[in-house]
XYZ file of C-alpha atoms in Angstrom:
713
model
C -21.547 -96.503 -6.181
C -19.431 -97.081 -8.690
C -20.449 -95.745 -12.661
C -18.207 -99.134 -14.343
C -19.692 -98.561 -17.431
C -17.700 -95.144 -17.651
C -14.496 -95.432 -16.048
C -13.374 -99.065 -16.698
C -9.626 -98.202 -15.497
C -9.400 -95.928 -12.690
C -5.736 -96.031 -12.183
C -5.203 -95.502 -16.242
C -7.304 -92.086 -15.271
C -5.529 -91.130 -12.890
C -2.262 -91.298 -14.403
C -3.399 -89.470 -17.094
C -5.042 -86.650 -14.856
C -1.456 -86.369 -12.997
C 0.355 -86.629 -16.495
C -2.033 -83.333 -17.558
C -1.263 -81.460 -14.780
C 2.436 -81.965 -14.704
C 2.009 -81.245 -18.893
C 0.789 -77.593 -17.143
C 2.682 -77.114 -15.521
C 5.659 -77.107 -17.637
C 3.751 -75.066 -20.046
C 2.387 -72.839 -17.588
C 6.487 -72.230 -15.792
C 6.769 -71.872 -20.084
C 4.039 -69.311 -20.474
C 5.132 -66.949 -16.954
C 8.815 -67.241 -17.574
C 8.096 -65.789 -21.745
C 5.429 -62.871 -19.969
C 8.350 -61.941 -17.448
C 10.641 -61.622 -19.663
C 9.139 -60.379 -22.402
C 7.641 -57.647 -20.147
C 11.590 -57.111 -18.663
C 12.934 -56.810 -22.358
C 10.089 -54.408 -23.303
C 11.167 -52.225 -20.344
C 14.607 -52.291 -20.667
C 14.074 -51.577 -23.673
C 11.825 -48.402 -22.928
C 13.927 -47.860 -19.793
C 17.248 -47.211 -22.663
C 14.606 -45.766 -25.154
C 14.200 -42.729 -22.064
C 17.441 -42.998 -20.543
C 18.986 -42.505 -23.565
C 16.392 -39.609 -24.574
C 17.481 -37.506 -21.839
C 21.060 -38.092 -22.565
C 20.509 -36.407 -25.678
C 18.248 -33.559 -23.788
C 20.786 -32.501 -21.614
C 23.643 -32.530 -24.672
C 21.243 -30.341 -27.085
C 20.822 -27.476 -24.021
C 24.673 -28.274 -23.089
C 25.199 -26.919 -27.429
C 22.704 -24.194 -26.679
C 24.138 -22.782 -23.616
C 27.962 -23.641 -24.975
C 27.260 -20.743 -27.971
C 26.286 -17.820 -24.910
C 28.881 -19.165 -22.833
C 31.591 -18.652 -26.046
C 30.837 -14.966 -26.843
C 31.229 -14.003 -22.846
C 34.625 -15.941 -22.934
C 35.707 -14.573 -26.341
C 34.905 -11.114 -24.757
C 36.682 -12.092 -21.924
C 39.571 -13.297 -23.466
C 40.296 -10.293 -26.045
C 40.346 -7.700 -23.102
C 42.881 -9.879 -21.079
C 44.823 -10.069 -24.319
C 45.015 -6.358 -24.755
C 43.630 -7.334 -28.440
C 40.050 -5.406 -27.497
C 40.694 -1.838 -25.714
C 38.617 -1.008 -23.075
C 38.312 2.919 -24.910
C 36.421 -0.042 -28.326
C 34.089 -1.747 -25.395
C 30.553 0.124 -26.629
C 31.418 -0.486 -30.289
C 32.230 -4.586 -29.263
C 28.848 -5.119 -27.367
C 26.480 -3.753 -30.218
C 28.877 -5.882 -33.024
C 28.237 -9.163 -30.724
C 23.717 -8.456 -30.174
C 24.136 -7.425 -33.600
C 25.344 -11.377 -34.586
C 23.586 -12.739 -32.299
C 20.331 -10.451 -31.295
C 18.820 -14.092 -29.484
C 20.683 -13.442 -26.233
C 18.946 -10.757 -23.897
C 21.826 -9.158 -22.834
C 26.179 -8.183 -22.598
C 27.627 -6.649 -20.012
C 31.218 -5.819 -19.455
C 31.871 -4.986 -15.536
C 35.230 -3.572 -13.917
C 36.803 -4.007 -10.515
C 37.409 -0.391 -8.912
C 40.059 2.051 -10.836
C 40.512 -0.463 -13.467
C 38.632 1.270 -16.225
C 39.545 4.822 -15.543
C 41.993 5.891 -12.139
C 39.901 9.143 -11.954
C 36.311 6.761 -11.479
C 35.751 4.209 -8.858
C 33.336 2.099 -10.504
C 32.050 1.294 -14.378
C 29.918 -0.786 -15.962
C 28.987 -0.790 -19.970
C 25.881 -2.682 -20.318
C 23.767 -3.014 -23.204
C 20.326 -5.337 -22.482
C 17.060 -6.327 -24.652
C 13.751 -4.182 -23.787
C 10.681 -5.662 -23.594
C 10.276 -3.965 -27.342
C 12.568 -6.046 -28.426
C 14.942 -3.316 -29.197
C 18.139 -2.777 -27.416
C 19.471 -0.425 -25.065
C 22.527 0.946 -23.426
C 23.109 1.436 -19.761
C 26.185 3.053 -19.019
C 27.700 3.279 -15.745
C 27.409 2.140 -12.413
C 23.530 2.107 -10.591
C 25.161 1.284 -7.689
C 27.903 0.018 -5.485
C 28.465 -4.107 -7.395
C 31.523 -3.718 -5.199
C 30.180 -4.787 -1.881
C 29.842 -8.353 -1.557
C 26.535 -10.427 -0.692
C 26.529 -11.128 2.756
C 23.960 -13.745 4.501
C 21.887 -10.737 5.682
C 18.122 -10.256 4.698
C 19.406 -6.643 3.601
C 22.494 -7.812 1.184
C 23.417 -6.126 -1.755
C 22.322 -7.839 -4.823
C 26.228 -8.542 -6.326
C 26.880 -12.367 -6.395
C 26.190 -12.463 -10.295
C 29.550 -10.198 -9.773
C 31.433 -11.055 -7.148
C 31.186 -15.282 -7.505
C 32.564 -15.194 -10.953
C 35.460 -13.104 -9.463
C 35.799 -15.870 -6.461
C 34.698 -19.226 -8.631
C 35.726 -18.591 -12.306
C 33.692 -18.935 -15.082
C 30.151 -19.564 -13.584
C 26.115 -19.462 -14.407
C 24.430 -17.295 -11.789
C 21.006 -17.671 -10.496
C 17.634 -15.832 -12.250
C 16.971 -12.974 -11.259
C 14.162 -9.979 -12.561
C 16.011 -7.424 -14.849
C 14.147 -4.288 -14.128
C 15.101 -2.794 -17.400
C 14.341 -5.909 -19.649
C 11.118 -7.093 -17.269
C 12.277 -10.332 -17.297
C 13.444 -13.050 -14.914
C 17.577 -13.476 -16.643
C 19.861 -16.102 -16.057
C 23.859 -15.402 -16.297
C 26.672 -16.238 -16.928
C 29.983 -14.187 -15.775
C 33.678 -14.978 -16.704
C 36.109 -12.646 -15.731
C 38.702 -10.606 -17.353
C 42.967 -10.107 -16.694
C 45.457 -7.684 -16.160
C 49.085 -7.327 -15.390
C 50.093 -5.116 -13.227
C 53.631 -5.859 -11.830
C 53.556 -9.372 -13.158
C 51.152 -10.604 -11.640
C 47.527 -11.096 -12.976
C 44.797 -10.011 -11.357
C 40.680 -9.275 -12.060
C 40.477 -6.458 -14.346
C 36.837 -7.750 -14.066
C 33.698 -9.347 -14.936
C 31.726 -10.440 -18.527
C 28.601 -11.007 -17.937
C 25.716 -12.222 -20.657
C 22.051 -12.551 -20.260
C 19.301 -15.428 -21.379
C 15.302 -15.176 -21.190
C 14.242 -17.747 -18.510
C 11.019 -17.540 -21.293
C 13.792 -18.510 -23.827
C 14.791 -21.507 -22.013
C 11.422 -22.605 -21.177
C 11.043 -22.590 -24.929
C 14.320 -24.209 -25.594
C 13.127 -27.202 -23.377
C 9.916 -27.164 -25.102
C 11.628 -27.688 -28.179
C 13.628 -30.766 -26.771
C 12.543 -34.525 -28.651
C 10.723 -36.161 -25.477
C 7.813 -38.241 -26.781
C 4.292 -37.310 -27.264
C 4.118 -36.032 -23.673
C 7.539 -35.854 -21.904
C 8.667 -32.938 -20.657
C 11.644 -31.505 -19.417
C 12.486 -29.075 -16.455
C 15.586 -27.230 -15.706
C 17.214 -27.104 -12.849
C 20.427 -23.856 -11.132
C 23.549 -25.353 -8.197
C 20.984 -24.001 -5.283
C 17.647 -26.503 -6.449
C 15.906 -23.251 -8.225
C 13.469 -24.405 -11.113
C 15.038 -22.667 -14.123
C 12.810 -23.825 -17.334
C 9.555 -25.988 -16.604
C 5.670 -26.351 -18.441
C 3.927 -24.830 -15.724
C 5.440 -20.929 -15.701
C 4.450 -20.170 -12.089
C 7.329 -22.436 -10.719
C 9.820 -20.980 -12.373
C 12.526 -18.795 -10.609
C 10.384 -18.993 -7.682
C 10.123 -22.050 -6.061
C 13.768 -25.019 -5.537
C 12.570 -28.661 -6.220
C 14.494 -29.417 -3.240
C 11.366 -26.909 -1.265
C 8.481 -29.380 -3.923
C 10.282 -32.665 -2.405
C 9.986 -31.439 1.076
C 6.389 -30.513 0.448
C 5.630 -34.095 -0.920
C 7.868 -35.536 1.818
C 9.442 -37.212 -1.828
C 13.076 -37.544 0.283
C 14.107 -39.754 -3.230
C 13.293 -37.366 -5.406
C 15.280 -34.494 -3.833
C 18.147 -36.963 -3.561
C 17.918 -37.244 -7.588
C 18.402 -33.925 -7.522
C 21.134 -33.297 -5.543
C 23.332 -36.585 -6.947
C 22.607 -34.812 -10.439
C 23.523 -31.316 -9.799
C 27.367 -33.688 -8.431
C 27.973 -34.627 -11.629
C 25.974 -38.223 -11.408
C 22.783 -39.508 -13.933
C 19.875 -40.586 -11.831
C 16.548 -41.483 -12.146
C 13.716 -42.119 -9.759
C 10.052 -43.851 -11.128
C 6.923 -41.648 -9.802
C 3.325 -41.095 -10.049
C 3.124 -37.205 -11.989
C 2.012 -34.168 -10.672
C 1.439 -32.966 -14.066
C -0.217 -36.252 -15.534
C -1.175 -38.061 -12.952
C 0.855 -40.711 -14.900
C 2.855 -43.242 -14.167
C 6.825 -41.784 -14.762
C 10.350 -41.848 -15.083
C 12.177 -38.797 -14.014
C 15.395 -38.336 -15.093
C 18.393 -36.517 -13.989
C 20.974 -35.764 -16.331
C 23.617 -33.137 -15.399
C 23.866 -30.631 -18.245
C 27.549 -30.734 -19.395
C 29.334 -27.321 -19.381
C 26.917 -25.901 -16.748
C 25.971 -26.142 -13.103
C 22.646 -27.250 -13.735
C 20.679 -30.062 -13.868
C 17.633 -31.926 -16.745
C 15.461 -32.899 -15.324
C 13.608 -35.621 -17.054
C 9.874 -36.442 -16.936
C 8.396 -39.968 -19.339
C 5.108 -40.876 -19.288
C 5.791 -45.350 -18.599
C 2.628 -45.949 -20.621
C 4.570 -44.541 -24.363
C 6.740 -47.650 -23.542
C 4.869 -49.787 -22.485
C 4.347 -52.998 -23.932
C 0.765 -53.459 -26.666
C -2.828 -53.448 -24.148
C -4.058 -56.355 -26.915
C -1.044 -58.885 -26.252
C -0.464 -58.293 -22.470
C -4.551 -59.035 -22.377
C -3.561 -62.724 -23.734
C -0.764 -63.146 -22.368
C -2.223 -62.982 -18.868
C -5.609 -64.236 -20.124
C -3.463 -67.425 -21.115
C -2.020 -67.794 -18.039
C -5.409 -67.847 -16.213
C -6.792 -70.623 -18.579
C -3.744 -72.447 -17.363
C -3.975 -71.891 -13.708
C -7.628 -72.481 -13.935
C -7.333 -75.598 -16.000
C -4.619 -77.206 -12.985
C -6.883 -76.330 -10.015
C -9.667 -78.675 -11.351
C -7.708 -81.170 -12.609
C -6.293 -80.986 -8.784
C -10.209 -80.667 -7.327
C -10.703 -83.801 -10.224
C -7.818 -86.050 -7.778
C -8.936 -84.640 -4.916
C -12.123 -85.972 -4.910
C -11.255 -89.110 -6.716
C -13.288 -88.384 -10.246
C -10.983 -91.576 -10.605
C -13.069 -94.009 -9.267
C -16.324 -92.526 -10.574
C -18.525 -91.829 -7.883
C -21.714 -89.754 -8.184
C -21.061 -86.883 -5.337
C -16.884 -86.966 -6.715
C -18.937 -86.412 -10.331
C -21.195 -83.786 -8.760
C -18.273 -82.330 -7.070
C -15.959 -81.879 -10.300
C -19.362 -80.661 -12.510
C -20.204 -77.566 -10.046
C -15.513 -77.019 -9.291
C -15.628 -76.783 -13.163
C -18.840 -74.235 -13.003
C -18.087 -72.285 -10.143
C -14.086 -71.768 -11.642
C -15.742 -71.010 -15.191
C -17.181 -68.110 -13.623
C -14.269 -66.730 -11.804
C -12.956 -66.986 -15.367
C -15.892 -64.564 -16.645
C -15.198 -61.905 -14.071
C -10.838 -62.292 -14.130
C -11.418 -61.498 -17.806
C -13.998 -58.544 -17.300
C -11.393 -57.169 -14.999
C -8.273 -57.576 -17.573
C -10.267 -56.492 -20.404
C -11.319 -53.093 -18.072
C -7.913 -52.567 -17.241
C -6.131 -52.927 -20.364
C -9.215 -51.681 -22.410
C -7.752 -48.193 -23.786
C -6.421 -47.664 -26.901
C -2.975 -46.516 -27.150
C -3.036 -44.287 -30.419
C -4.886 -41.406 -29.440
C -2.696 -38.972 -27.883
C -4.194 -37.093 -25.318
C -2.224 -33.579 -25.037
C -1.813 -32.438 -21.197
C 1.084 -30.362 -21.284
C 1.641 -27.342 -23.730
C 5.482 -29.299 -24.034
C 3.508 -32.447 -25.785
C 1.400 -29.645 -27.994
C 5.003 -28.752 -28.792
C 6.499 -31.891 -29.500
C 3.083 -33.257 -31.267
C 2.613 -30.252 -33.776
C 6.672 -29.894 -34.920
C 6.250 -32.080 -37.927
C 3.286 -31.116 -38.944
C 4.275 -27.554 -38.835
C 7.636 -27.986 -40.545
C 5.514 -29.290 -43.550
C 3.430 -26.648 -43.461
C 5.914 -24.847 -43.704
C 8.303 -26.512 -46.587
C 4.363 -26.052 -48.361
C 3.461 -22.441 -47.612
C 6.507 -21.051 -46.953
C 5.420 -20.165 -43.063
C 3.782 -21.787 -40.293
C 0.638 -22.249 -39.622
C -1.069 -19.484 -36.944
C -1.868 -21.277 -33.325
C -5.438 -20.671 -32.506
C -5.763 -20.922 -28.507
C -9.128 -23.315 -28.052
C -10.763 -24.559 -24.997
C -13.934 -26.319 -24.168
C -16.351 -26.135 -21.539
C -18.939 -28.914 -21.282
C -21.910 -28.051 -19.481
C -25.091 -30.981 -20.585
C -24.888 -33.724 -22.326
C -27.528 -36.263 -23.369
C -27.463 -38.989 -25.589
C -30.814 -38.482 -27.279
C -29.909 -41.822 -29.273
C -27.387 -44.596 -29.339
C -25.304 -42.856 -32.454
C -25.887 -39.058 -31.875
C -24.805 -36.821 -28.077
C -26.446 -33.612 -27.459
C -24.292 -31.161 -25.921
C -24.198 -27.798 -24.692
C -21.635 -25.219 -22.627
C -19.155 -22.816 -24.501
C -15.821 -22.556 -26.545
C -13.576 -20.330 -26.786
C -10.833 -19.431 -29.296
C -8.056 -16.583 -28.975
C -7.064 -14.538 -32.264
C -3.845 -11.786 -32.718
C -5.374 -8.635 -32.603
C -3.842 -7.962 -35.582
C -4.832 -10.658 -37.121
C -7.404 -10.644 -40.595
C -8.716 -14.281 -40.141
C -12.208 -14.946 -40.231
C -13.653 -15.762 -35.992
C -15.490 -18.874 -35.695
C -15.045 -22.936 -36.120
C -16.978 -25.879 -37.750
C -18.100 -28.531 -35.813
C -18.314 -31.492 -38.575
C -20.691 -34.107 -36.774
C -23.252 -31.748 -36.005
C -26.621 -32.988 -38.012
C -30.046 -32.167 -37.084
C -31.284 -27.911 -38.400
C -32.298 -27.162 -34.391
C -28.635 -26.083 -32.975
C -28.087 -22.392 -30.724
C -24.492 -21.386 -31.508
C -24.384 -17.304 -30.146
C -21.742 -15.501 -29.556
C -21.767 -14.181 -26.482
C -18.709 -12.358 -24.821
C -15.408 -10.917 -26.924
C -12.846 -8.700 -25.986
C -10.194 -7.688 -26.516
C -6.644 -8.752 -23.732
C -2.940 -6.808 -24.398
C -2.474 -8.164 -28.376
C -5.282 -10.778 -28.476
C -9.165 -11.436 -28.838
C -11.507 -13.409 -26.950
C -14.373 -14.059 -28.353
C -16.895 -16.995 -26.472
C -19.384 -18.907 -28.034
C -22.721 -20.568 -26.136
C -23.418 -24.111 -28.324
C -26.165 -26.029 -27.745
C -25.378 -29.212 -30.830
C -26.611 -32.590 -31.397
C -23.157 -34.380 -32.644
C -23.248 -37.708 -34.693
C -21.544 -39.695 -32.702
C -19.567 -43.724 -33.630
C -20.846 -45.998 -30.798
C -19.820 -49.494 -30.791
C -22.532 -51.283 -28.274
C -20.333 -55.237 -29.011
C -19.705 -55.173 -24.982
C -22.987 -54.262 -24.249
C -23.140 -53.686 -21.035
C -18.974 -53.415 -20.654
C -19.457 -50.957 -23.622
C -17.427 -47.458 -23.649
C -18.789 -44.508 -24.781
C -16.956 -41.140 -26.096
C -18.344 -38.613 -26.522
C -16.028 -36.537 -29.202
C -16.413 -32.924 -30.213
C -14.399 -32.239 -33.486
C -13.098 -28.290 -33.592
C -12.088 -27.271 -37.549
C -10.936 -23.555 -38.490
C -14.017 -21.926 -39.758
C -11.144 -20.483 -42.469
C -10.382 -23.244 -44.340
C -8.031 -21.545 -46.727
C -6.062 -20.232 -44.236
C -3.301 -21.744 -42.991
C -4.502 -22.004 -39.548
C -4.026 -25.058 -36.986
C -6.535 -25.485 -33.372
C -4.461 -25.904 -30.409
C -6.362 -25.913 -26.476
C -6.066 -23.924 -24.878
C -4.584 -25.524 -21.939
C -3.568 -21.548 -19.584
C -7.334 -21.739 -19.417
C -7.575 -24.627 -17.276
C -6.457 -25.066 -14.019
C -5.534 -28.923 -13.995
C -5.169 -31.065 -17.411
C -5.340 -34.393 -15.546
C -7.538 -36.113 -17.763
C -9.041 -37.992 -14.281
C -9.563 -34.746 -13.352
C -12.918 -34.152 -16.306
C -11.249 -30.663 -16.889
C -13.380 -28.849 -19.264
C -15.998 -30.309 -17.565
C -18.628 -28.997 -15.581
C -18.729 -31.052 -11.867
C -22.761 -31.436 -12.724
C -22.866 -32.814 -15.507
C -24.064 -36.353 -14.888
C -25.528 -39.219 -17.528
C -27.582 -41.730 -16.124
C -26.474 -44.823 -16.363
C -22.819 -43.350 -17.142
C -19.575 -42.474 -15.943
C -17.667 -40.269 -16.555
C -14.110 -41.497 -16.803
C -11.863 -38.816 -18.188
C -11.959 -35.974 -20.743
C -9.026 -34.154 -22.249
C -7.914 -32.876 -26.313
C -6.224 -34.563 -28.407
C -5.124 -35.123 -32.260
C -6.326 -36.787 -34.663
C -4.295 -36.967 -38.135
C -7.641 -37.107 -40.709
C -6.523 -37.938 -44.113
C -9.027 -36.266 -46.985
C -9.351 -37.611 -50.027
C -10.339 -34.642 -51.782
C -8.430 -31.177 -51.365
C -11.396 -29.126 -51.287
C -10.256 -27.046 -53.684
C -7.534 -26.000 -52.268
C -5.060 -25.380 -54.592
C -2.883 -25.004 -51.009
C -4.016 -28.461 -49.701
C -2.670 -29.921 -53.014
C 0.785 -31.432 -51.542
C -0.660 -33.475 -49.060
C -3.951 -34.118 -47.538
C -3.523 -34.747 -44.270
C -4.264 -32.593 -41.293
C -4.370 -32.242 -36.856
C -7.791 -32.091 -36.055
C -8.481 -30.909 -33.431
C -10.566 -33.103 -30.581
C -11.831 -32.462 -27.350
C -13.302 -36.269 -26.309
C -15.476 -37.445 -22.722
C -14.348 -40.312 -22.171
C -17.114 -42.043 -20.288
C -17.902 -46.506 -18.798
C -21.786 -48.141 -18.665
C -22.621 -48.814 -14.985
C -23.225 -52.324 -15.674
C -25.452 -52.909 -12.024
C -28.313 -51.856 -13.811
C -28.292 -53.687 -17.503
C -27.342 -56.434 -14.623
C -30.560 -56.258 -13.105
C -32.991 -55.897 -15.854
C -31.037 -58.359 -18.951
C -28.476 -60.980 -16.614
C -30.384 -61.729 -13.657
C -33.942 -62.943 -16.125
C -31.387 -64.576 -18.051
C -30.317 -66.502 -15.017
C -33.453 -67.098 -13.317
C -34.344 -68.585 -16.538
C -31.371 -70.646 -16.284
C -31.825 -71.866 -12.639
C -35.350 -72.758 -14.122
C -34.685 -74.585 -16.721
C -31.859 -76.739 -14.147
C -34.463 -77.098 -12.248
C -37.179 -78.911 -14.281
C -34.180 -81.348 -15.749
C -33.007 -82.890 -12.095
C -37.197 -83.112 -11.543
C -37.351 -86.787 -11.337
C -39.618 -87.914 -15.103
C -41.649 -90.879 -16.084
C -39.784 -92.488 -18.596
C -41.823 -93.258 -21.733
C -44.519 -91.259 -20.444
C -45.697 -88.857 -22.854
C -46.949 -86.982 -20.405
C -43.592 -85.540 -19.960
C -43.332 -83.967 -23.510
C -46.615 -82.069 -23.372
C -45.458 -80.502 -19.597
C -41.800 -79.806 -21.309
C -42.938 -78.114 -24.276
C -45.936 -75.980 -22.047
C -42.383 -75.247 -20.547
C -40.049 -73.973 -22.686
C -43.115 -71.971 -24.278
C -43.344 -69.793 -20.977
C -39.687 -69.957 -21.098
C -39.178 -68.653 -24.114
C -42.171 -66.013 -23.642
C -40.170 -64.545 -20.848
C -36.774 -64.805 -22.047
C -37.758 -63.049 -25.602
C -39.477 -60.011 -23.746
C -36.012 -60.027 -22.012
C -34.100 -59.798 -25.107
C -36.306 -57.642 -27.480
C -35.769 -54.944 -24.661
C -32.424 -55.516 -24.448
C -32.013 -54.379 -28.117
C -34.280 -52.089 -28.471
C -32.257 -49.950 -25.879
C -29.030 -50.280 -27.405
C -30.123 -50.177 -31.361
C -27.396 -52.855 -32.050
C -26.871 -53.413 -35.168
C -25.064 -56.925 -34.356
C -25.257 -59.567 -31.477
C -23.976 -57.563 -28.268
C -21.744 -59.080 -25.737
C -25.002 -60.205 -23.332
C -27.233 -61.270 -25.831
C -24.834 -64.514 -25.841
C -26.190 -65.858 -22.688
C -30.411 -65.322 -24.571
C -28.962 -67.116 -27.406
C -27.451 -69.941 -25.100
C -30.400 -70.052 -23.102
C -32.636 -70.519 -26.432
C -30.100 -73.397 -27.187
C -30.600 -75.238 -24.204
C -34.468 -74.826 -24.206
C -34.078 -76.493 -27.434
C -31.736 -79.025 -26.217
C -33.566 -79.897 -22.657
C -36.894 -80.197 -25.455
C -35.147 -82.927 -27.211
C -34.073 -84.828 -24.463
C -37.182 -84.811 -22.729
C -38.364 -86.841 -25.952
C -36.049 -88.794 -25.615
C -36.885 -89.714 -22.162
C -40.136 -90.147 -23.919
C -39.774 -92.007 -27.177
C -36.204 -93.602 -26.841
C -35.805 -94.385 -22.623
C -33.378 -97.190 -23.034
C -30.904 -94.906 -25.075
C -27.607 -95.128 -23.623
C -27.846 -90.604 -22.606
C -31.077 -90.771 -20.241
C -30.774 -94.304 -19.738
C -27.790 -94.292 -16.654
C -28.821 -92.988 -13.398
C -31.748 -91.184 -14.420
C -30.861 -88.293 -17.172
C -27.484 -87.783 -14.632
C -25.253 -87.342 -17.761
C -27.125 -84.197 -18.896
C -27.512 -83.521 -15.200
C -24.366 -82.945 -14.776
C -23.183 -81.839 -18.144
C -26.110 -78.637 -17.912
C -24.089 -75.860 -15.725
C -20.165 -76.993 -17.426
C -21.475 -76.444 -20.796
C -23.553 -73.323 -20.126
C -20.468 -71.686 -17.875
C -18.035 -73.314 -20.708
C -20.340 -71.870 -23.368
C -19.962 -68.469 -21.938
C -16.701 -68.458 -20.891
C -15.442 -69.124 -24.769
C -17.944 -66.251 -25.081
C -16.372 -64.024 -23.636
C -12.949 -64.613 -24.741
C -13.828 -64.811 -27.885
C -15.267 -61.084 -27.249
C -12.833 -59.194 -25.045
C -9.611 -61.807 -25.791
C -9.054 -63.437 -28.950
C -11.444 -62.068 -31.186
């Protein structure tokens, strides 16, 4: 049957729907284009910035090693020109190490019989001992004149024959028995005139510690969590945040082990002098990353720079809004298409019900999609997680420089570790934590041992020292803790809320210049998703532990606490160990959402039930029905609020508020049916208008609520 009272101009309505669809198509195209272009621009800008960082880092390393190469080159030139007589080389070697104490060794090695016709081999080598002093080695300790071969028992003389054959070059890393450390060595030949011809007279070599190279690479400015590594011409890793792979593993062996041909190709092209990059999932951090390879000028090495893409990602809130807006326009287009398909403009009853159902289903899909997108982009981006020594050094550099200016010295770093064995939420605003905390102090430091937990509440707490020992030059102290900590908690998005268990750590000796640092070496893996520092048996009812990590927060105090050394600045990096957890939604859905949905269906069933207009008994029946449903809804609502101790209004409560309003609306509708049966809103087709609008209005209201809470609020 045609609803002629509503749709007097069906063709006009059809034209309007088509015109609206065309407008929305244009809007959708513009939104998608803007979204894509904006992200492309941000990605290009981020990529250029990251590439620039890698380029600058390679030049920084090159400058540092150019200074090392210059020392050896100058000695070589002076030997070749005769400005440095052979009898004065001992004095010259000591002069160089006095002027450049950072080098680990300097040697002059002669060709057979060149230094003294009566002595076949001769070398003078000054090197740094494990104690940091310099010692000398005069004379050849083995026959370095024998060239290396491919045999397993080949003499280790490539350091000498390589420069003679190829000119100035960096050699592969080796373990120096005298210095007891892994070194890399630069060699350059020097010459003499024999019968008017220039012949090689020997090699000048200069040593640089792999540990010093690692410190140099760790000091590069590569963002909060970026890190670098250096590879030799053979692919041997010369510097890397993971010390175990340095000088023991090749980038090519690693690429083969993980079946990553692109990584091997990128490394080889960089060693050939090209700039190259690949996108990969970093095995060290578990994050999507860019890996830039840059040739290091003046050397045959290549620098690899790994940068976390999330540091350069667009703002998550803006991305969520843009994606949701596109979804809304798509949903509107789908609804218009369905309306045209069922010929809504003709006003048939079946078409009206079809559009009502379509609107409701599309609304439900949109709500679920917003839940998904909000969870995808929910994590805040202002917390810097410390997952590597590189990230730690990068973060603390600025504070340490400020501290040096203020106190005349850099702060003492105290490595601190946390291992949580049990977590319990006694109430929404606190957490009880049991586990271990340990710290490492320099043996010769008189700093007071211990830490403070500024969130600690209550009188009952366990804080017992359970172990103490001296390891080399460090003192290890372990405490067992069982404390209740005050926590912040915002249940606004319940049941899609998250809860962080944060342990704030401060040094016990406030007056000392101390900064607590994560003891990263005590963890096998520090990838947040693998839950470092958390016992695998930890389980909290209704909560899923998602990740754990150390982080720093710049805590601002509005007081110096009466300490003179804090008078110049009041911001301090406070070490925090945070466990991020997400609520399981199945329980709250069954306990609180399901009763609400059932109540809504019962209200709709009451609404579609045929009522007798003008019959007063209908009003009494409606009131009784509404009162019974109100009681059920109120009980569930009260249980929800008691369970989470919410102060404001939570997301799931919007359903209950909507149900209260719906109960009142149905009561008013019944009243109009009884008292004003000729009213237009109830007269047509036995209250059809209200029946058609029930689900679209309810789902639409929930959709608006969802958008406000998760997206546009």
